[in-house]
Coordinates of N, CA and C in Angstrom, one line a residue:
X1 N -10.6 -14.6 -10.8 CA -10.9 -13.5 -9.9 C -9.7 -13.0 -9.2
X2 N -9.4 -11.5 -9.2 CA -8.1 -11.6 -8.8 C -8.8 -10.3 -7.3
X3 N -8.2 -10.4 -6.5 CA -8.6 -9.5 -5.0 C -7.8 -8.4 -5.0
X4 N -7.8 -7.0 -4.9 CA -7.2 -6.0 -4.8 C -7.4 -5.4 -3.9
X5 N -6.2 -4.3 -2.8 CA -6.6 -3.8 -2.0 C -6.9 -2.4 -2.5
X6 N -8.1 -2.0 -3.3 CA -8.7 -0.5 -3.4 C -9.0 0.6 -2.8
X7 N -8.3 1.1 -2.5 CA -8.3 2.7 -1.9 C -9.5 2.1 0.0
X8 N -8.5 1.2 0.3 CA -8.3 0.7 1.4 C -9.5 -0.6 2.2
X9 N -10.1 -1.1 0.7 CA -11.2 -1.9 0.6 C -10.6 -3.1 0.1
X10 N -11.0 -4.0 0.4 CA -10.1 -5.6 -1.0 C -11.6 -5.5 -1.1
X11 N -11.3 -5.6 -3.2 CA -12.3 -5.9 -3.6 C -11.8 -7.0 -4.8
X12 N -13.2 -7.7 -5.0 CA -12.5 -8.8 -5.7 C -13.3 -8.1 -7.4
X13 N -12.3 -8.3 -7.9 CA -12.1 -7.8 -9.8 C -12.1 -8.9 -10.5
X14 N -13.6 -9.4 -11.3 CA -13.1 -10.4 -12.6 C -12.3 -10.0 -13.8
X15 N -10.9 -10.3 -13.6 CA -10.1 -9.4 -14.7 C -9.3 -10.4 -15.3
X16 N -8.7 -10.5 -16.4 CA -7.5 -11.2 -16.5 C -6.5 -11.1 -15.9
X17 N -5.6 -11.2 -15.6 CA -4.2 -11.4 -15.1 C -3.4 -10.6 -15.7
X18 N -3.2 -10.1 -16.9 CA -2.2 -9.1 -17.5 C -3.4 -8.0 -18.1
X19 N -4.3 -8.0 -17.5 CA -4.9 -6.4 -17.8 C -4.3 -5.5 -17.1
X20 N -4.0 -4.2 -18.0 CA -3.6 -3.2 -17.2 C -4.7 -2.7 -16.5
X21 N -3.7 -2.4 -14.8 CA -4.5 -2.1 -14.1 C -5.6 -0.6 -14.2
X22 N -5.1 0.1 -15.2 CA -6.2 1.5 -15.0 C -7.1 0.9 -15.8
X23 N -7.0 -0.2 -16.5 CA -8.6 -0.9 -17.3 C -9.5 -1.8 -16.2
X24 N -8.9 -2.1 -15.4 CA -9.6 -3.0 -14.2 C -10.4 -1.4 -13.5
X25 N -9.4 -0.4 -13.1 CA -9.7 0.4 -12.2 C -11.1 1.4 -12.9
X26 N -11.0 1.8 -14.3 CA -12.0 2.5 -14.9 C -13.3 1.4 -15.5
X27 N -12.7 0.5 -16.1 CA -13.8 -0.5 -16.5 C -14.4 -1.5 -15.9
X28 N -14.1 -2.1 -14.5 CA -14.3 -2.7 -14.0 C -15.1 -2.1 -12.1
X29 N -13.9 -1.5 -12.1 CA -14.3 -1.1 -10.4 C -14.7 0.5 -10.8
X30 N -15.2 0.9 -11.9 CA -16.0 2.4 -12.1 C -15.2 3.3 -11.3
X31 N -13.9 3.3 -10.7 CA -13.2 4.5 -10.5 C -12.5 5.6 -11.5
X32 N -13.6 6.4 -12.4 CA -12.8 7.1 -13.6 C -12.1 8.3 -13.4
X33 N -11.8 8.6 -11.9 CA -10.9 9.9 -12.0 C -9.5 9.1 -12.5
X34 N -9.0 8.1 -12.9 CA -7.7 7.7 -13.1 C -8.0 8.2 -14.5
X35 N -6.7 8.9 -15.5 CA -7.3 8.6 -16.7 C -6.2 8.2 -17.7
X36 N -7.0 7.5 -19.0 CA -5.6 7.5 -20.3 C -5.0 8.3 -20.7
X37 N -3.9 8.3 -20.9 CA -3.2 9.6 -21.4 C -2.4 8.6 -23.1
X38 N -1.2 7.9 -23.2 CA -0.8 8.1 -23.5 C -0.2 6.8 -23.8
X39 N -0.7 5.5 -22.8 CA -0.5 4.3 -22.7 C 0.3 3.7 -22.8
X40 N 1.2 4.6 -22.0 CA 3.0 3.9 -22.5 C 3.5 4.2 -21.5
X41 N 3.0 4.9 -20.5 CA 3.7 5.7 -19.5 C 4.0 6.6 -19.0
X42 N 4.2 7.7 -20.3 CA 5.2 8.7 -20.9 C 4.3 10.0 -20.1
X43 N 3.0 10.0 -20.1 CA 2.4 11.5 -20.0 C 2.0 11.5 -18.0
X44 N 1.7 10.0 -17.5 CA 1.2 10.5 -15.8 C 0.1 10.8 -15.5
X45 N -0.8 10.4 -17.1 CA -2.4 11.1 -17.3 C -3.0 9.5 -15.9
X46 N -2.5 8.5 -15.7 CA -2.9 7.2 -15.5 C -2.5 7.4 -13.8
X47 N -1.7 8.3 -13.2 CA -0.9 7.4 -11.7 C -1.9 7.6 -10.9
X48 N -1.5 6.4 -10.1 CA -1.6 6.3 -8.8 C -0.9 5.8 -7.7
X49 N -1.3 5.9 -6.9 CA -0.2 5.3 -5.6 C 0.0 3.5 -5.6
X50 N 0.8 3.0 -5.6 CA 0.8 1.5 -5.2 C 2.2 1.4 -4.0
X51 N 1.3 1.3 -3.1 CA 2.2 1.1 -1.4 C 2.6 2.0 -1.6
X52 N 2.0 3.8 -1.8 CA 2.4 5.1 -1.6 C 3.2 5.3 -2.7
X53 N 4.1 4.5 -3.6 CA 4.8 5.5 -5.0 C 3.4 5.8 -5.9
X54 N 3.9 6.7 -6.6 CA 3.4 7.3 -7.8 C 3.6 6.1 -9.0
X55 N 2.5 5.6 -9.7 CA 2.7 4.1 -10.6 C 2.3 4.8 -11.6
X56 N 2.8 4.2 -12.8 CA 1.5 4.5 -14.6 C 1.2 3.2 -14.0
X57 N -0.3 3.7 -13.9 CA -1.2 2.3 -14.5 C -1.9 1.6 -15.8
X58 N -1.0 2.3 -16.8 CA -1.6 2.1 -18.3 C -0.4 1.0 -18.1
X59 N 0.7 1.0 -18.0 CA 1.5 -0.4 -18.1 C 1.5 -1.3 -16.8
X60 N 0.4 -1.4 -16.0 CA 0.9 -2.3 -15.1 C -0.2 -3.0 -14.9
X61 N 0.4 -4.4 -15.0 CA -0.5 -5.3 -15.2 C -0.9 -5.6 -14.0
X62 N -2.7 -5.6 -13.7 CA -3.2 -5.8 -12.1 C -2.8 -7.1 -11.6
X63 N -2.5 -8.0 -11.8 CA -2.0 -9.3 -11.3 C -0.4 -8.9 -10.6
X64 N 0.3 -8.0 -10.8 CA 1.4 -7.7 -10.3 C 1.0 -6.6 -8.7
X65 N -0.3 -6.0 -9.0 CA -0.3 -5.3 -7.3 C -1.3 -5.9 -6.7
X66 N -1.3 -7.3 -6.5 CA -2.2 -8.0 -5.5 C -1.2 -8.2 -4.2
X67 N -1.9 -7.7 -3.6 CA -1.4 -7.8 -2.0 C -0.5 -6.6 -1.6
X68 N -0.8 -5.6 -2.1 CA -0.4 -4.3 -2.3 C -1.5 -2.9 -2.3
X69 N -1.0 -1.7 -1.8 CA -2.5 -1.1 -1.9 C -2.4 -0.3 -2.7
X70 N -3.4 -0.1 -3.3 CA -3.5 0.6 -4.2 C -4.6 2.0 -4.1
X71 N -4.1 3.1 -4.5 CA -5.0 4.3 -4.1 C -5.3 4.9 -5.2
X72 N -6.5 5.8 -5.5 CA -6.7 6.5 -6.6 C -7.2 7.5 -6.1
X73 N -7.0 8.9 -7.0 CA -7.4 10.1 -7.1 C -8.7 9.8 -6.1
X74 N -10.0 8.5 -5.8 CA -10.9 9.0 -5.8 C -10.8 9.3 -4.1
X75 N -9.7 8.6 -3.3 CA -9.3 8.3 -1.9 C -8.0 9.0 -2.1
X76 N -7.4 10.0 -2.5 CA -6.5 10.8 -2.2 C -6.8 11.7 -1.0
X77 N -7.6 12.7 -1.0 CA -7.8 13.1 0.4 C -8.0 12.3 1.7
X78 N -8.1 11.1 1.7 CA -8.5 10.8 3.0 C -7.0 10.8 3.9
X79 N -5.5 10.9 3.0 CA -4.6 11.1 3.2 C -4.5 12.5 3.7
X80 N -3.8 13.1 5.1 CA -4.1 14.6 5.4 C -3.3 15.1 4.4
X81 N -1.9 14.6 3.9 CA -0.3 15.2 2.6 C -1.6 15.5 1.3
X82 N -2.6 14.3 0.9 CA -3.4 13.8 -0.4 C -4.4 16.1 -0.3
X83 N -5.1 15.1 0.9 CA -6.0 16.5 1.2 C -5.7 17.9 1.0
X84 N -4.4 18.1 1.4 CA -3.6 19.3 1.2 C -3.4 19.7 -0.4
X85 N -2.9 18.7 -0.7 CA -2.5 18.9 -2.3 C -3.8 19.0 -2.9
X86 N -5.2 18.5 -2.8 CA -6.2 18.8 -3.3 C -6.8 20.4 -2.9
X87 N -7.0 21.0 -1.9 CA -6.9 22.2 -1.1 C -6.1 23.1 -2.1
X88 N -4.7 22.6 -1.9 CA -4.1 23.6 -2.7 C -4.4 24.1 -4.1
X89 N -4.7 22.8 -5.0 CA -4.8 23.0 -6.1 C -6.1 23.6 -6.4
X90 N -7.1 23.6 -5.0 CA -8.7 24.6 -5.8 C -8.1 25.8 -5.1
X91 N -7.3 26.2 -4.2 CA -7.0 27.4 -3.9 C -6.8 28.2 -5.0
X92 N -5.5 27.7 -5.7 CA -4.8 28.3 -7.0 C -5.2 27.9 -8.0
X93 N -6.3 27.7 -8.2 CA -7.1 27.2 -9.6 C -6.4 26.8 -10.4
X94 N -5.5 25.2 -10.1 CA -4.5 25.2 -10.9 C -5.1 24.6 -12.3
X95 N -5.9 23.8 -12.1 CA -7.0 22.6 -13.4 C -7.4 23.8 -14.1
X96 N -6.5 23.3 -15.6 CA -7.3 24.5 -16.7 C -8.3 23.3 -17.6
X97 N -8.1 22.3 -18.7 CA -9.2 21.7 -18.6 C -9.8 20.4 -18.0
X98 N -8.5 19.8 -17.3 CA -8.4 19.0 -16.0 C -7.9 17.7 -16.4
X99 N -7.9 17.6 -17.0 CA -7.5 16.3 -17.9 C -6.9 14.9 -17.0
X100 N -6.0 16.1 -17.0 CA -4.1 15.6 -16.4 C -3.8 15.7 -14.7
X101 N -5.3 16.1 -14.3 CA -5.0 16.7 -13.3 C -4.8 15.9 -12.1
X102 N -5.4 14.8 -12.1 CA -5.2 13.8 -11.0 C -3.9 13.3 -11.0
X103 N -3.9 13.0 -12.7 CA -2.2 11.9 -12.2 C -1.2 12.7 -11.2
X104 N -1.6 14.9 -12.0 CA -0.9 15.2 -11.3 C -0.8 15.3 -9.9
X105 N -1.9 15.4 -9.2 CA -2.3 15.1 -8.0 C -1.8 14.1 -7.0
X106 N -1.7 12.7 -7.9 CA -1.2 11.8 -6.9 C 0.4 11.7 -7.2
X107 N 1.1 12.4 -8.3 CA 2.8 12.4 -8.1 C 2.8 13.7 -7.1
X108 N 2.1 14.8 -7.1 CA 2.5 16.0 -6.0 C 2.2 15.0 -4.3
X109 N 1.2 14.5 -4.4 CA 1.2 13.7 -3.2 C 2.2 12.7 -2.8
X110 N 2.7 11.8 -3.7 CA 3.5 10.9 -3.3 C 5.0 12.0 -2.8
X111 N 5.5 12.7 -4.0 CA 6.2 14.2 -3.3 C 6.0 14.2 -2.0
X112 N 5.0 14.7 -1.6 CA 5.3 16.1 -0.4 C 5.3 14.7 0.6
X113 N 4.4 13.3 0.3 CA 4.6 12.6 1.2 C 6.2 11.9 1.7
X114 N 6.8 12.3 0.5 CA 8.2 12.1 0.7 C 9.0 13.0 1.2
X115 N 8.7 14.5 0.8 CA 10.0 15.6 0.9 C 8.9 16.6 1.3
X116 N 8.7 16.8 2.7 CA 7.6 17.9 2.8 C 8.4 19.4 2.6
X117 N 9.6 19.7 2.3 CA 9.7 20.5 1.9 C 10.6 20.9 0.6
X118 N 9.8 20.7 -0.3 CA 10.5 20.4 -1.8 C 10.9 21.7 -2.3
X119 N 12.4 22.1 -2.8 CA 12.8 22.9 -3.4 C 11.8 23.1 -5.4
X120 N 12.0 24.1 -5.9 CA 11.6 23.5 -7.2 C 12.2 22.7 -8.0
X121 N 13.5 22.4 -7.6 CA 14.2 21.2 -8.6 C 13.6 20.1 -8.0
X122 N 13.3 19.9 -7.0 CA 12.6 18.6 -6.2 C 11.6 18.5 -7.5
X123 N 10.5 19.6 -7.1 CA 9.5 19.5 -8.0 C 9.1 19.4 -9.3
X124 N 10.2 19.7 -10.1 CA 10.3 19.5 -11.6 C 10.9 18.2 -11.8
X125 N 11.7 17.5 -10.8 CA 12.1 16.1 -10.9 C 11.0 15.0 -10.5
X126 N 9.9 15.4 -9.7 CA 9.4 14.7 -9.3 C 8.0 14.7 -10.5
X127 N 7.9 16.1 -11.1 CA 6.7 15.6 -11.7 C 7.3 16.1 -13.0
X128 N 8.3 15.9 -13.8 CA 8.6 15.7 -14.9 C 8.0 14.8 -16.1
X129 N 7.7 13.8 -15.2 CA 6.7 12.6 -16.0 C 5.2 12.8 -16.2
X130 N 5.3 14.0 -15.8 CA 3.5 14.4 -16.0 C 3.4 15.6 -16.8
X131 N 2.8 15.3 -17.9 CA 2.3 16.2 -19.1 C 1.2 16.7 -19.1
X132 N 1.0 18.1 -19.0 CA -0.1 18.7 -19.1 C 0.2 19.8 -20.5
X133 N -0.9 19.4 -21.1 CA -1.3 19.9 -22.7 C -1.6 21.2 -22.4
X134 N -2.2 21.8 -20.9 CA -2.7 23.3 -21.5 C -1.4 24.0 -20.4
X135 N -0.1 23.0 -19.9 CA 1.0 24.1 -19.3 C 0.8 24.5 -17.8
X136 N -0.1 24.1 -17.3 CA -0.2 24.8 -15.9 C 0.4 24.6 -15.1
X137 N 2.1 24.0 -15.4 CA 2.9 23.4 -14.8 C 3.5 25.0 -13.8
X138 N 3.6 26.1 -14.0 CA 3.5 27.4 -12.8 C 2.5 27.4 -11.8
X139 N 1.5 26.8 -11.7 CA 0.7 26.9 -11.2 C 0.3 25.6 -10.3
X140 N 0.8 24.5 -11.0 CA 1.1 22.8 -10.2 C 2.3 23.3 -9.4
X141 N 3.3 23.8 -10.2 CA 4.4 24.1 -8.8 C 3.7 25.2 -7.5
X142 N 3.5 26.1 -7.7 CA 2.7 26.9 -7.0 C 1.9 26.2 -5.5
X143 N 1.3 25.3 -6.4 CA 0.3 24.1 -5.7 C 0.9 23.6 -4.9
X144 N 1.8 23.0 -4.9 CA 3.2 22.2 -4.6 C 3.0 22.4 -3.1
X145 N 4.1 23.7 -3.1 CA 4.5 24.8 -2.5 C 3.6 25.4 -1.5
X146 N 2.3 25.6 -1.8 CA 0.9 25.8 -1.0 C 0.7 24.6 0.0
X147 N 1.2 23.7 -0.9 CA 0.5 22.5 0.0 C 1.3 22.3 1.2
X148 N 2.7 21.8 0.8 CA 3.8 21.8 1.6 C 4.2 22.7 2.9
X149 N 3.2 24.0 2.2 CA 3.5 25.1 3.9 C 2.2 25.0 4.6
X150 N 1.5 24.4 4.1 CA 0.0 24.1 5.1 C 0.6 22.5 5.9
X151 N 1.4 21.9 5.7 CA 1.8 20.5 5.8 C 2.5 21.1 7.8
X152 N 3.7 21.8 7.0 CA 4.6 22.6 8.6 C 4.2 22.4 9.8

């Protein structure tokens, strides 16, 4: 049984020890806005926050964030930086078929929670690791940028 601090709950998870954690978090504790992308790391379809960075949880094994917190898309707003970034992105309708949309969500959050006022090269370095298939990457910056001047 391994104990996890879940989007600000310890809950205790019967998992193995080297399951990656977005299979504990989707198949076990039923939080499916995390999603698979690409299982390597590569796409950002998976992040979440662990002690506020942006993590792939397709390679990280949950036995490594015990005693650590860990947040998901599904407790991003309760963050006011999280809440903003979600605001912004139904403002600007940035989700075209949504896929990708959370990971992107929690790398813009970890962002703005870092640099509330991010140039676009901030923003293309920050979420460079996030691949979205249908491009709405003018429109995630956009989002960004919305969120960040409601932050002010």
């Amino acid at each position: 049984m391994i104990t996890l601090n879940l989007n600000g709950k310890d809950v205790e998870l019967d998992v193995p020890a080297d399951m990656p954690l977005l299979w504990a978090l989707r198949d076990v504790a039923n939080l499916t806005g995390t999603k698979y992308g690409c299982g390597m790391a590569l796409c950002g379809a998976c992040t979440v926050h662990i002690d506020g960075q942006a993590t792939r949880s397709c390679v990280t094994p949950v036995s490594t964030v015990v005693g650590k917190k860990v947040t998901t898309v599904e407790a991003v707003a309760d963050d006011p930086v999280g809440k903003a970034v979600q605001r912004a992105w139904r403002k600007l309708d940035v989700v075209q078929c949504g896929y990708c949309q959370s990971g992107q969500m929690m790398s813009a959050t970890a962002l703005l929670q870092a640099n509330r006022k991010p140039s676009d090269a901030d923003i293309d370095a920050a979420m460079s690791g996030n691949i979205c298939r249908c491009a709405t990457y003018v429109r995630i910056r956009a989002a960004i940028h919305e969120a960040a001047g409601n932050l002010a």
